[in-house]
């Protein structure tokens, strides 16, 4: 008996080691079309592999957010698919595991049992499957299904790569109305909270789908929306609104661009600065941006705001003119800026700018007087809810215009931007000086440093 017990423990240990080697998730991408130019629409599924814990400890499974991360990594590796929509799909998957614990076969069944568990259904990969059985294992899961469109190969090449979408989701559960279990708020109430999250820009990017997801509930009507284990259609069910959306890229602020422009001008003192302007450029790639294009289609796509400097170069002098007879080059330009948002009308912003310039005379006593070198009017895109100051939106460089859910809830405002040559001693003052903070506080609601 002692020898049998030792042998059993050895087998269990080997089985546990094999179970650890089994992938937690699988992707069903074997039947994706290879000729992308002939593909119009397709989908790919990502599913968890359920594992049974030892000694009746329940089911071990990844969270749905982990499944989403797995799908995003797959999209980055492929670099050829755009995501049209996403959904959660309940299914029975079939996997085959060899003696090494590796998945050697996988399949999605085309039917889904809606009654109590059948004899052929397993809760997850168990000790039995890793030691004795080589038969296919079936279990119910909640998959992530991405509906895919191929990128247009004519717009990209080896140097210019497409922007690979990254997908995220958020669940909105119905709240209990009373202390009585099972009494929840209506779909309209949950949708209102969803809209509040969109208006507050808690959901950033393009909404791909809003799915009404059926989640199995406990006897106390509690649900685990992150669970990837699917239950049959028995018992208690709570409906959850699951929002799938494509994350927008994160770009540095325009203030950072102006600091870079200032450094470039200081490193190239031979050029003569003329003007600076903000331009919206259509964004097709995260690697290369064509800032020289002179025509765009604005009803689709995303845009990034760049800073364009216009400058002149010194003329080349004839060789017979001595260098000593020419004028010395002007001192390098160090660019700073102030932004004034049009809140009520242009009359008010004119008054605020004049008052700001009148307070500006203290700079004459500094080592270098700030010089006003350029002014421009720029568009500011902000949500109708105005959950953050317009001055903050004015410093954003990325805009998802007309192609995302944000465009339906956004308004175009305007701002006046003043560009200064602050001189060498003004650069650190702009970035960290206490006086700049005092100015920002004094001009709160109208101007920004």
Short mmCIF file of C-alpha atoms in Angstrom, two decimals:
data_model
loop_
_atom_site.label_atom_id
_atom_site.label_comp_id
_atom_site.label_asym_id
_atom_site.label_seq_id
_atom_site.Cartn_x
_atom_site.Cartn_y
_atom_site.Cartn_z
CA UNK A 1 0.00 0.00 0.00
CA UNK A 2 2.86 2.37 0.79
CA UNK A 3 4.39 1.77 -2.64
CA UNK A 4 1.04 2.42 -4.33
CA UNK A 5 0.63 5.69 -2.41
CA UNK A 6 4.11 6.87 -3.41
CA UNK A 7 3.48 5.99 -7.06
CA UNK A 8 0.17 7.88 -7.00
CA UNK A 9 1.83 10.99 -5.56
CA UNK A 10 4.48 10.83 -8.28
CA UNK A 11 1.79 10.61 -10.96
CA UNK A 12 -0.13 13.51 -9.41
CA UNK A 13 3.02 15.63 -9.31
CA UNK A 14 3.74 14.90 -12.97
CA UNK A 15 0.15 15.71 -13.85
CA UNK A 16 0.38 19.03 -12.01
CA UNK A 17 3.57 19.88 -13.89
CA UNK A 18 1.88 19.03 -17.18
CA UNK A 19 -1.14 21.13 -16.26
CA UNK A 20 1.09 24.13 -15.61
CA UNK A 21 2.49 23.77 -19.13
CA UNK A 22 -0.93 23.93 -20.73
CA UNK A 23 -1.62 27.33 -22.22
CA UNK A 24 -4.27 29.31 -20.39
CA UNK A 25 -5.72 30.64 -23.66
CA UNK A 26 -5.97 29.60 -27.30
CA UNK A 27 -6.70 31.45 -30.51
CA UNK A 28 -8.69 29.92 -33.34
CA UNK A 29 -7.00 31.58 -36.31
CA UNK A 30 -6.16 28.59 -38.50
CA UNK A 31 -8.91 29.29 -41.03
CA UNK A 32 -8.19 32.99 -41.54
CA UNK A 33 -7.76 33.85 -45.24
CA UNK A 34 -4.19 34.07 -46.47
CA UNK A 35 -5.00 36.35 -49.42
CA UNK A 36 -6.01 39.54 -47.68
CA UNK A 37 -6.94 41.31 -50.92
CA UNK A 38 -9.73 38.77 -51.41
CA UNK A 39 -11.06 39.08 -47.86
CA UNK A 40 -13.96 41.41 -47.09
CA UNK A 41 -14.92 40.36 -43.57
CA UNK A 42 -13.84 37.60 -41.19
CA UNK A 43 -13.56 36.88 -37.47
CA UNK A 44 -11.19 35.27 -35.00
CA UNK A 45 -12.00 33.72 -31.61
CA UNK A 46 -9.98 33.78 -28.39
CA UNK A 47 -10.94 31.28 -25.71
CA UNK A 48 -9.71 30.25 -22.25
CA UNK A 49 -8.76 26.71 -21.29
CA UNK A 50 -10.53 25.79 -18.08
CA UNK A 51 -8.54 23.73 -15.59
CA UNK A 52 -9.89 21.79 -12.65
CA UNK A 53 -8.12 22.46 -9.36
CA UNK A 54 -6.93 19.56 -7.24
CA UNK A 55 -9.08 17.94 -4.55
CA UNK A 56 -12.33 19.59 -5.59
CA UNK A 57 -10.98 23.13 -5.43
CA UNK A 58 -13.17 24.38 -8.28
CA UNK A 59 -12.30 25.73 -11.71
CA UNK A 60 -9.14 27.67 -12.56
CA UNK A 61 -9.64 30.09 -15.43
CA UNK A 62 -8.28 33.39 -16.70
CA UNK A 63 -10.25 36.61 -16.33
CA UNK A 64 -11.90 38.19 -19.36
CA UNK A 65 -9.49 41.14 -19.15
CA UNK A 66 -6.59 38.68 -19.53
CA UNK A 67 -8.29 37.26 -22.60
CA UNK A 68 -8.51 40.80 -23.99
CA UNK A 69 -4.78 41.36 -23.39
CA UNK A 70 -4.05 38.08 -25.17
CA UNK A 71 -6.08 39.25 -28.18
CA UNK A 72 -4.32 42.64 -28.27
CA UNK A 73 -0.91 40.96 -28.38
CA UNK A 74 -2.14 38.78 -31.24
CA UNK A 75 -3.27 41.88 -33.17
CA UNK A 76 0.15 43.48 -32.71
CA UNK A 77 1.89 40.37 -34.04
CA UNK A 78 -0.38 40.14 -37.09
CA UNK A 79 -0.21 43.86 -38.00
CA UNK A 80 -2.67 43.38 -40.86
CA UNK A 81 -6.16 43.49 -39.33
CA UNK A 82 -8.46 46.33 -38.38
CA UNK A 83 -11.23 45.59 -35.87
CA UNK A 84 -14.79 46.32 -36.95
CA UNK A 85 -16.56 44.96 -33.88
CA UNK A 86 -16.15 42.72 -30.84
CA UNK A 87 -18.49 40.49 -28.86
CA UNK A 88 -18.57 37.87 -26.12
CA UNK A 89 -19.73 34.47 -27.39
CA UNK A 90 -20.58 31.41 -25.28
CA UNK A 91 -19.47 28.14 -26.85
CA UNK A 92 -18.28 24.62 -26.18
CA UNK A 93 -14.70 24.18 -27.28
CA UNK A 94 -12.93 20.90 -27.88
CA UNK A 95 -9.23 20.46 -27.14
CA UNK A 96 -6.87 17.51 -27.33
CA UNK A 97 -3.88 17.32 -24.99
CA UNK A 98 -0.94 14.98 -25.57
CA UNK A 99 1.08 13.18 -22.92
CA UNK A 100 3.39 16.21 -22.55
CA UNK A 101 0.50 18.47 -21.64
CA UNK A 102 0.54 20.37 -24.95
CA UNK A 103 -2.60 21.29 -26.87
CA UNK A 104 -2.38 19.40 -30.17
CA UNK A 105 -5.96 19.86 -31.31
CA UNK A 106 -8.67 22.49 -30.89
CA UNK A 107 -12.12 23.01 -32.28
CA UNK A 108 -15.24 25.10 -31.62
CA UNK A 109 -18.49 23.15 -31.62
CA UNK A 110 -21.22 24.66 -33.76
CA UNK A 111 -23.94 23.97 -31.17
CA UNK A 112 -24.29 24.97 -27.54
CA UNK A 113 -26.17 22.93 -24.95
CA UNK A 114 -28.76 25.11 -23.19
CA UNK A 115 -29.95 22.56 -20.63
CA UNK A 116 -28.26 20.83 -17.72
CA UNK A 117 -24.78 19.41 -18.18
CA UNK A 118 -24.57 16.46 -20.52
CA UNK A 119 -22.46 13.37 -19.93
CA UNK A 120 -19.85 14.45 -22.47
CA UNK A 121 -19.29 17.86 -20.90
CA UNK A 122 -16.30 18.46 -18.61
CA UNK A 123 -15.84 21.34 -16.20
CA UNK A 124 -12.18 21.61 -17.12
CA UNK A 125 -8.91 19.80 -17.73
CA UNK A 126 -8.42 17.40 -14.81
CA UNK A 127 -5.90 14.92 -13.46
CA UNK A 128 -7.69 12.16 -15.40
CA UNK A 129 -7.11 13.79 -18.78
CA UNK A 130 -3.40 14.24 -18.12
CA UNK A 131 -2.72 10.66 -17.05
CA UNK A 132 -5.09 8.21 -18.69
CA UNK A 133 -7.33 9.74 -21.32
CA UNK A 134 -6.29 11.03 -24.74
CA UNK A 135 -9.84 11.71 -25.86
CA UNK A 136 -11.01 15.25 -26.77
CA UNK A 137 -12.12 17.38 -23.83
CA UNK A 138 -15.24 19.54 -24.07
CA UNK A 139 -16.08 22.46 -21.82
CA UNK A 140 -18.12 25.66 -21.94
CA UNK A 141 -16.35 29.00 -22.16
CA UNK A 142 -17.00 32.66 -22.88
CA UNK A 143 -14.92 33.58 -25.90
CA UNK A 144 -13.86 36.93 -27.29
CA UNK A 145 -14.78 37.22 -30.96
CA UNK A 146 -13.20 39.99 -33.03
CA UNK A 147 -14.69 40.87 -36.40
CA UNK A 148 -11.83 41.81 -38.69
CA UNK A 149 -11.26 43.84 -41.83
CA UNK A 150 -7.93 43.72 -43.66
CA UNK A 151 -5.95 46.93 -43.92
CA UNK A 152 -5.67 48.45 -47.38
CA UNK A 153 -2.26 47.27 -48.56
CA UNK A 154 -2.02 50.21 -50.98
CA UNK A 155 -1.72 52.67 -48.08
CA UNK A 156 1.22 50.95 -46.38
CA UNK A 157 4.64 49.58 -47.14
CA UNK A 158 7.64 48.22 -45.26
CA UNK A 159 8.47 51.62 -43.80
CA UNK A 160 4.95 52.94 -43.17
CA UNK A 161 3.00 50.50 -41.03
CA UNK A 162 -0.68 50.71 -40.07
CA UNK A 163 -1.97 51.72 -36.65
CA UNK A 164 -2.80 48.39 -35.03
CA UNK A 165 -5.98 48.73 -32.95
CA UNK A 166 -5.93 47.84 -29.28
CA UNK A 167 -9.27 46.82 -27.80
CA UNK A 168 -10.68 47.34 -24.32
CA UNK A 169 -14.01 46.75 -22.62
CA UNK A 170 -16.01 47.96 -19.65
CA UNK A 171 -19.00 46.36 -17.96
CA UNK A 172 -22.01 48.22 -16.56
CA UNK A 173 -24.00 46.11 -14.11
CA UNK A 174 -27.54 46.99 -13.02
CA UNK A 175 -27.67 48.33 -9.48
CA UNK A 176 -30.04 46.93 -6.87
CA UNK A 177 -33.05 49.17 -6.27
CA UNK A 178 -34.04 47.78 -2.87
CA UNK A 179 -32.79 45.43 -0.21
CA UNK A 180 -34.89 42.72 -1.81
CA UNK A 181 -32.62 40.50 -3.96
CA UNK A 182 -33.44 40.42 -7.65
CA UNK A 183 -34.87 43.95 -8.02
CA UNK A 184 -32.56 45.89 -10.37
CA UNK A 185 -32.63 49.17 -12.25
CA UNK A 186 -33.85 49.15 -15.85
CA UNK A 187 -31.80 49.09 -19.04
CA UNK A 188 -32.47 52.82 -19.51
CA UNK A 189 -30.86 53.56 -16.14
CA UNK A 190 -27.78 51.48 -16.96
CA UNK A 191 -27.53 53.11 -20.39
CA UNK A 192 -27.68 56.55 -18.75
CA UNK A 193 -24.64 55.66 -16.61
CA UNK A 194 -22.90 54.40 -19.73
CA UNK A 195 -23.54 57.72 -21.50
CA UNK A 196 -22.24 59.60 -18.46
CA UNK A 197 -19.00 57.61 -18.71
CA UNK A 198 -18.70 58.43 -22.42
CA UNK A 199 -19.34 62.15 -21.84
CA UNK A 200 -16.81 62.17 -19.01
CA UNK A 201 -14.31 60.58 -21.41
CA UNK A 202 -13.84 57.61 -19.10
CA UNK A 203 -14.35 55.53 -22.25
CA UNK A 204 -11.78 56.89 -24.67
CA UNK A 205 -11.66 55.95 -28.32
CA UNK A 206 -14.07 54.45 -30.80
CA UNK A 207 -16.97 52.40 -29.47
CA UNK A 208 -17.12 49.11 -31.39
CA UNK A 209 -20.12 47.46 -29.79
CA UNK A 210 -22.46 47.64 -26.80
CA UNK A 211 -23.50 44.09 -25.98
CA UNK A 212 -26.26 42.99 -23.61
CA UNK A 213 -24.49 40.09 -21.93
CA UNK A 214 -26.31 37.38 -19.99
CA UNK A 215 -24.36 36.45 -16.85
CA UNK A 216 -25.21 33.57 -14.57
CA UNK A 217 -25.94 34.75 -11.03
CA UNK A 218 -25.58 33.13 -7.64
CA UNK A 219 -28.47 32.49 -5.27
CA UNK A 220 -27.86 36.00 -3.88
CA UNK A 221 -28.05 37.47 -7.44
CA UNK A 222 -24.33 38.22 -7.54
CA UNK A 223 -22.45 38.02 -10.82
CA UNK A 224 -18.81 37.81 -11.85
CA UNK A 225 -18.65 39.63 -15.18
CA UNK A 226 -14.94 38.82 -15.57
CA UNK A 227 -15.56 35.07 -15.50
CA UNK A 228 -14.78 33.19 -18.72
CA UNK A 229 -16.69 30.09 -17.68
CA UNK A 230 -20.06 29.81 -19.43
CA UNK A 231 -23.07 28.34 -17.66
CA UNK A 232 -26.10 26.58 -19.20
CA UNK A 233 -29.35 28.53 -19.44
CA UNK A 234 -30.60 27.46 -16.03
CA UNK A 235 -30.90 29.29 -12.73
CA UNK A 236 -30.68 33.05 -12.26
CA UNK A 237 -29.40 35.42 -14.94
CA UNK A 238 -28.45 39.10 -14.78
CA UNK A 239 -27.98 41.20 -17.92
CA UNK A 240 -24.91 43.41 -18.11
CA UNK A 241 -24.04 46.07 -20.71
CA UNK A 242 -20.54 45.36 -22.01
CA UNK A 243 -18.93 48.15 -24.03
CA UNK A 244 -16.12 47.26 -26.43
CA UNK A 245 -14.01 50.13 -27.68
CA UNK A 246 -10.74 50.72 -29.53
CA UNK A 247 -8.23 52.67 -27.48
CA UNK A 248 -7.02 55.93 -28.96
CA UNK A 249 -3.27 56.49 -29.22
CA UNK A 250 -1.62 58.61 -26.52
CA UNK A 251 0.44 61.51 -27.82
CA UNK A 252 2.51 64.11 -26.04
CA UNK A 253 0.97 67.51 -25.42
CA UNK A 254 1.53 70.54 -27.62
CA UNK A 255 3.46 72.18 -24.78
CA UNK A 256 6.05 69.45 -25.17
CA UNK A 257 6.23 70.08 -28.92
CA UNK A 258 6.85 73.77 -28.32
CA UNK A 259 9.73 72.96 -25.96
CA UNK A 260 11.23 70.71 -28.65
CA UNK A 261 10.77 73.45 -31.25
CA UNK A 262 12.49 75.91 -28.94
CA UNK A 263 15.44 73.57 -28.53
CA UNK A 264 15.69 73.09 -32.30
CA UNK A 265 15.73 76.86 -32.86
CA UNK A 266 18.39 77.35 -30.21
CA UNK A 267 20.49 74.61 -31.80
CA UNK A 268 20.15 76.30 -35.21
CA UNK A 269 20.83 79.99 -34.52
CA UNK A 270 21.59 80.66 -38.18
CA UNK A 271 17.89 80.45 -39.15
CA UNK A 272 15.53 83.41 -38.78
CA UNK A 273 12.25 82.46 -37.10
CA UNK A 274 9.14 83.78 -38.88
CA UNK A 275 6.07 82.06 -37.43
CA UNK A 276 4.65 79.00 -35.66
CA UNK A 277 1.28 77.41 -36.40
CA UNK A 278 -0.77 74.36 -35.35
CA UNK A 279 -1.89 72.03 -38.15
CA UNK A 280 -4.10 68.92 -38.06
CA UNK A 281 -2.49 66.13 -40.09
CA UNK A 282 -4.31 62.92 -40.97
CA UNK A 283 -2.84 60.01 -39.04
CA UNK A 284 -2.42 56.69 -40.84
CA UNK A 285 0.68 55.29 -39.19
CA UNK A 286 2.31 55.39 -35.78
CA UNK A 287 5.74 55.26 -37.41
CA UNK A 288 5.60 57.75 -40.25
CA UNK A 289 3.40 60.85 -40.67
CA UNK A 290 3.14 62.70 -43.96
CA UNK A 291 3.17 66.33 -42.83
CA UNK A 292 3.59 67.60 -46.40
CA UNK A 293 0.25 66.36 -47.77
CA UNK A 294 -1.86 69.18 -49.17
CA UNK A 295 -5.22 67.37 -49.48
CA UNK A 296 -7.09 65.10 -47.06
CA UNK A 297 -10.50 63.49 -46.57
CA UNK A 298 -11.79 64.75 -43.24
CA UNK A 299 -14.95 62.66 -42.90
CA UNK A 300 -12.97 59.63 -41.71
CA UNK A 301 -9.81 58.88 -39.79
CA UNK A 302 -7.90 60.35 -36.88
CA UNK A 303 -5.74 63.46 -36.82
CA UNK A 304 -2.65 64.54 -34.95
CA UNK A 305 -1.89 68.21 -34.37
CA UNK A 306 1.65 69.20 -35.26
CA UNK A 307 3.58 72.42 -34.77
CA UNK A 308 4.94 73.94 -37.98
CA UNK A 309 7.75 76.47 -37.89
CA UNK A 310 8.34 78.84 -40.77
CA UNK A 311 11.82 80.31 -40.98
CA UNK A 312 14.29 81.82 -43.41
CA UNK A 313 17.86 80.80 -44.04
CA UNK A 314 20.74 83.23 -44.55
CA UNK A 315 21.70 83.82 -48.15
CA UNK A 316 24.89 82.32 -49.40
CA UNK A 317 27.47 85.07 -49.77
CA UNK A 318 29.79 85.33 -52.76
CA UNK A 319 33.28 84.16 -52.01
CA UNK A 320 34.74 87.63 -52.66
CA UNK A 321 32.83 89.21 -49.74
CA UNK A 322 34.82 88.95 -46.50
CA UNK A 323 32.98 87.45 -43.56
CA UNK A 324 34.08 90.32 -41.31
CA UNK A 325 31.96 92.75 -43.35
CA UNK A 326 28.67 90.88 -42.69
CA UNK A 327 26.35 91.41 -39.75
CA UNK A 328 26.51 88.88 -36.91
CA UNK A 329 23.63 86.38 -36.77
CA UNK A 330 20.71 87.25 -34.50
CA UNK A 331 20.51 85.57 -31.09
CA UNK A 332 18.75 82.18 -31.06
CA UNK A 333 15.00 82.12 -30.50
CA UNK A 334 13.50 80.34 -27.48
CA UNK A 335 9.78 79.77 -28.00
CA UNK A 336 7.15 79.91 -25.27
CA UNK A 337 3.38 80.31 -25.53
CA UNK A 338 0.20 81.40 -23.78
CA UNK A 339 -3.27 80.12 -24.70
CA UNK A 340 -6.53 82.04 -24.25
CA UNK A 341 -9.76 80.12 -24.84
CA UNK A 342 -12.81 81.90 -26.26
CA UNK A 343 -15.41 81.13 -23.56
CA UNK A 344 -18.18 83.65 -24.26
CA UNK A 345 -17.13 85.81 -27.19
CA UNK A 346 -14.21 87.36 -28.99
CA UNK A 347 -14.80 90.67 -27.22
CA UNK A 348 -14.05 89.09 -23.86
CA UNK A 349 -10.93 87.33 -25.07
CA UNK A 350 -9.63 90.58 -26.60
CA UNK A 351 -10.01 92.27 -23.21
CA UNK A 352 -8.29 89.41 -21.38
CA UNK A 353 -5.36 89.42 -23.81
CA UNK A 354 -4.94 93.18 -23.45
CA UNK A 355 -4.96 92.91 -19.66
CA UNK A 356 -2.43 90.09 -19.82
CA UNK A 357 -0.10 92.11 -22.06
CA UNK A 358 -0.44 95.10 -19.73
CA UNK A 359 0.72 92.93 -16.82
CA UNK A 360 3.58 91.79 -19.02
CA UNK A 361 5.67 94.92 -18.51
CA UNK A 362 7.48 93.50 -15.45
CA UNK A 363 9.49 91.37 -17.85
CA UNK A 364 11.32 94.49 -19.07
CA UNK A 365 13.46 94.35 -15.93
CA UNK A 366 14.51 90.75 -16.61
CA UNK A 367 17.77 89.80 -18.27
CA UNK A 368 15.89 89.27 -21.52
CA UNK A 369 12.60 90.92 -22.40
CA UNK A 370 9.97 88.55 -23.74
CA UNK A 371 9.08 89.39 -27.33
CA UNK A 372 5.70 88.62 -28.90
CA UNK A 373 6.58 86.98 -32.22
CA UNK A 374 3.39 85.33 -33.50
CA UNK A 375 -0.35 84.88 -32.88
CA UNK A 376 -2.78 82.27 -34.21
CA UNK A 377 -6.39 81.13 -33.80
CA UNK A 378 -6.75 77.38 -33.22
CA UNK A 379 -9.68 74.98 -32.93
CA UNK A 380 -10.27 73.22 -29.61
CA UNK A 381 -12.33 70.01 -29.55
CA UNK A 382 -14.02 69.19 -26.25
CA UNK A 383 -16.93 67.13 -24.99
CA UNK A 384 -20.23 68.87 -24.45
CA UNK A 385 -20.08 67.92 -20.79
CA UNK A 386 -16.90 70.00 -20.27
CA UNK A 387 -15.64 67.68 -17.54
CA UNK A 388 -12.18 69.25 -17.84
CA UNK A 389 -11.09 72.85 -18.58
CA UNK A 390 -10.99 73.94 -22.20
CA UNK A 391 -7.39 74.98 -21.63
CA UNK A 392 -6.53 71.31 -21.04
CA UNK A 393 -8.18 70.30 -24.31
CA UNK A 394 -6.31 73.08 -26.11
CA UNK A 395 -3.03 71.35 -25.25
CA UNK A 396 -4.03 67.98 -26.75
CA UNK A 397 -2.32 66.91 -29.95
CA UNK A 398 -4.46 63.88 -30.88
CA UNK A 399 -8.02 64.27 -32.14
CA UNK A 400 -10.41 61.44 -33.06
CA UNK A 401 -12.58 63.41 -35.46
CA UNK A 402 -15.82 62.04 -36.90
CA UNK A 403 -14.58 58.45 -36.81
CA UNK A 404 -15.37 57.68 -33.18
CA UNK A 405 -18.14 57.99 -30.67
CA UNK A 406 -16.41 61.06 -29.23
CA UNK A 407 -17.22 63.12 -32.32
CA UNK A 408 -20.95 62.80 -31.66
CA UNK A 409 -20.54 64.41 -28.25
CA UNK A 410 -17.86 67.00 -29.04
CA UNK A 411 -18.02 70.69 -29.81
CA UNK A 412 -15.47 72.82 -31.65
CA UNK A 413 -14.35 75.81 -29.62
CA UNK A 414 -11.65 78.34 -30.45
CA UNK A 415 -8.58 79.68 -28.70
CA UNK A 416 -6.00 82.39 -29.30
CA UNK A 417 -2.39 81.29 -28.93
CA UNK A 418 0.39 83.82 -28.36
CA UNK A 419 3.96 82.79 -29.15
CA UNK A 420 6.83 84.49 -27.33
CA UNK A 421 10.56 84.57 -27.72
CA UNK A 422 11.34 84.16 -24.03
CA UNK A 423 15.11 84.14 -24.37
CA UNK A 424 17.59 81.79 -22.79
CA UNK A 425 16.64 82.74 -19.23
CA UNK A 426 12.94 82.25 -19.86
CA UNK A 427 13.01 78.55 -20.72
CA UNK A 428 13.44 77.20 -17.19
CA UNK A 429 11.07 79.86 -15.93
CA UNK A 430 8.37 78.59 -18.29
CA UNK A 431 8.84 75.01 -17.20
CA UNK A 432 9.27 75.32 -13.44
CA UNK A 433 9.14 78.96 -12.40
CA UNK A 434 6.84 79.97 -9.58
CA UNK A 435 5.92 83.18 -11.39
CA UNK A 436 4.43 81.18 -14.24
CA UNK A 437 2.24 79.36 -11.74
CA UNK A 438 1.19 82.67 -10.20
CA UNK A 439 0.25 83.96 -13.64
CA UNK A 440 -1.74 80.85 -14.41
CA UNK A 441 -3.63 81.28 -11.14
CA UNK A 442 -4.24 84.97 -11.86
CA UNK A 443 -5.53 84.20 -15.34
CA UNK A 444 -7.46 81.09 -14.24
CA UNK A 445 -10.31 80.39 -16.59
CA UNK A 446 -8.87 82.52 -19.36
CA UNK A 447 -5.20 81.80 -19.93
CA UNK A 448 -2.76 78.94 -19.63
CA UNK A 449 1.00 78.73 -19.50
#
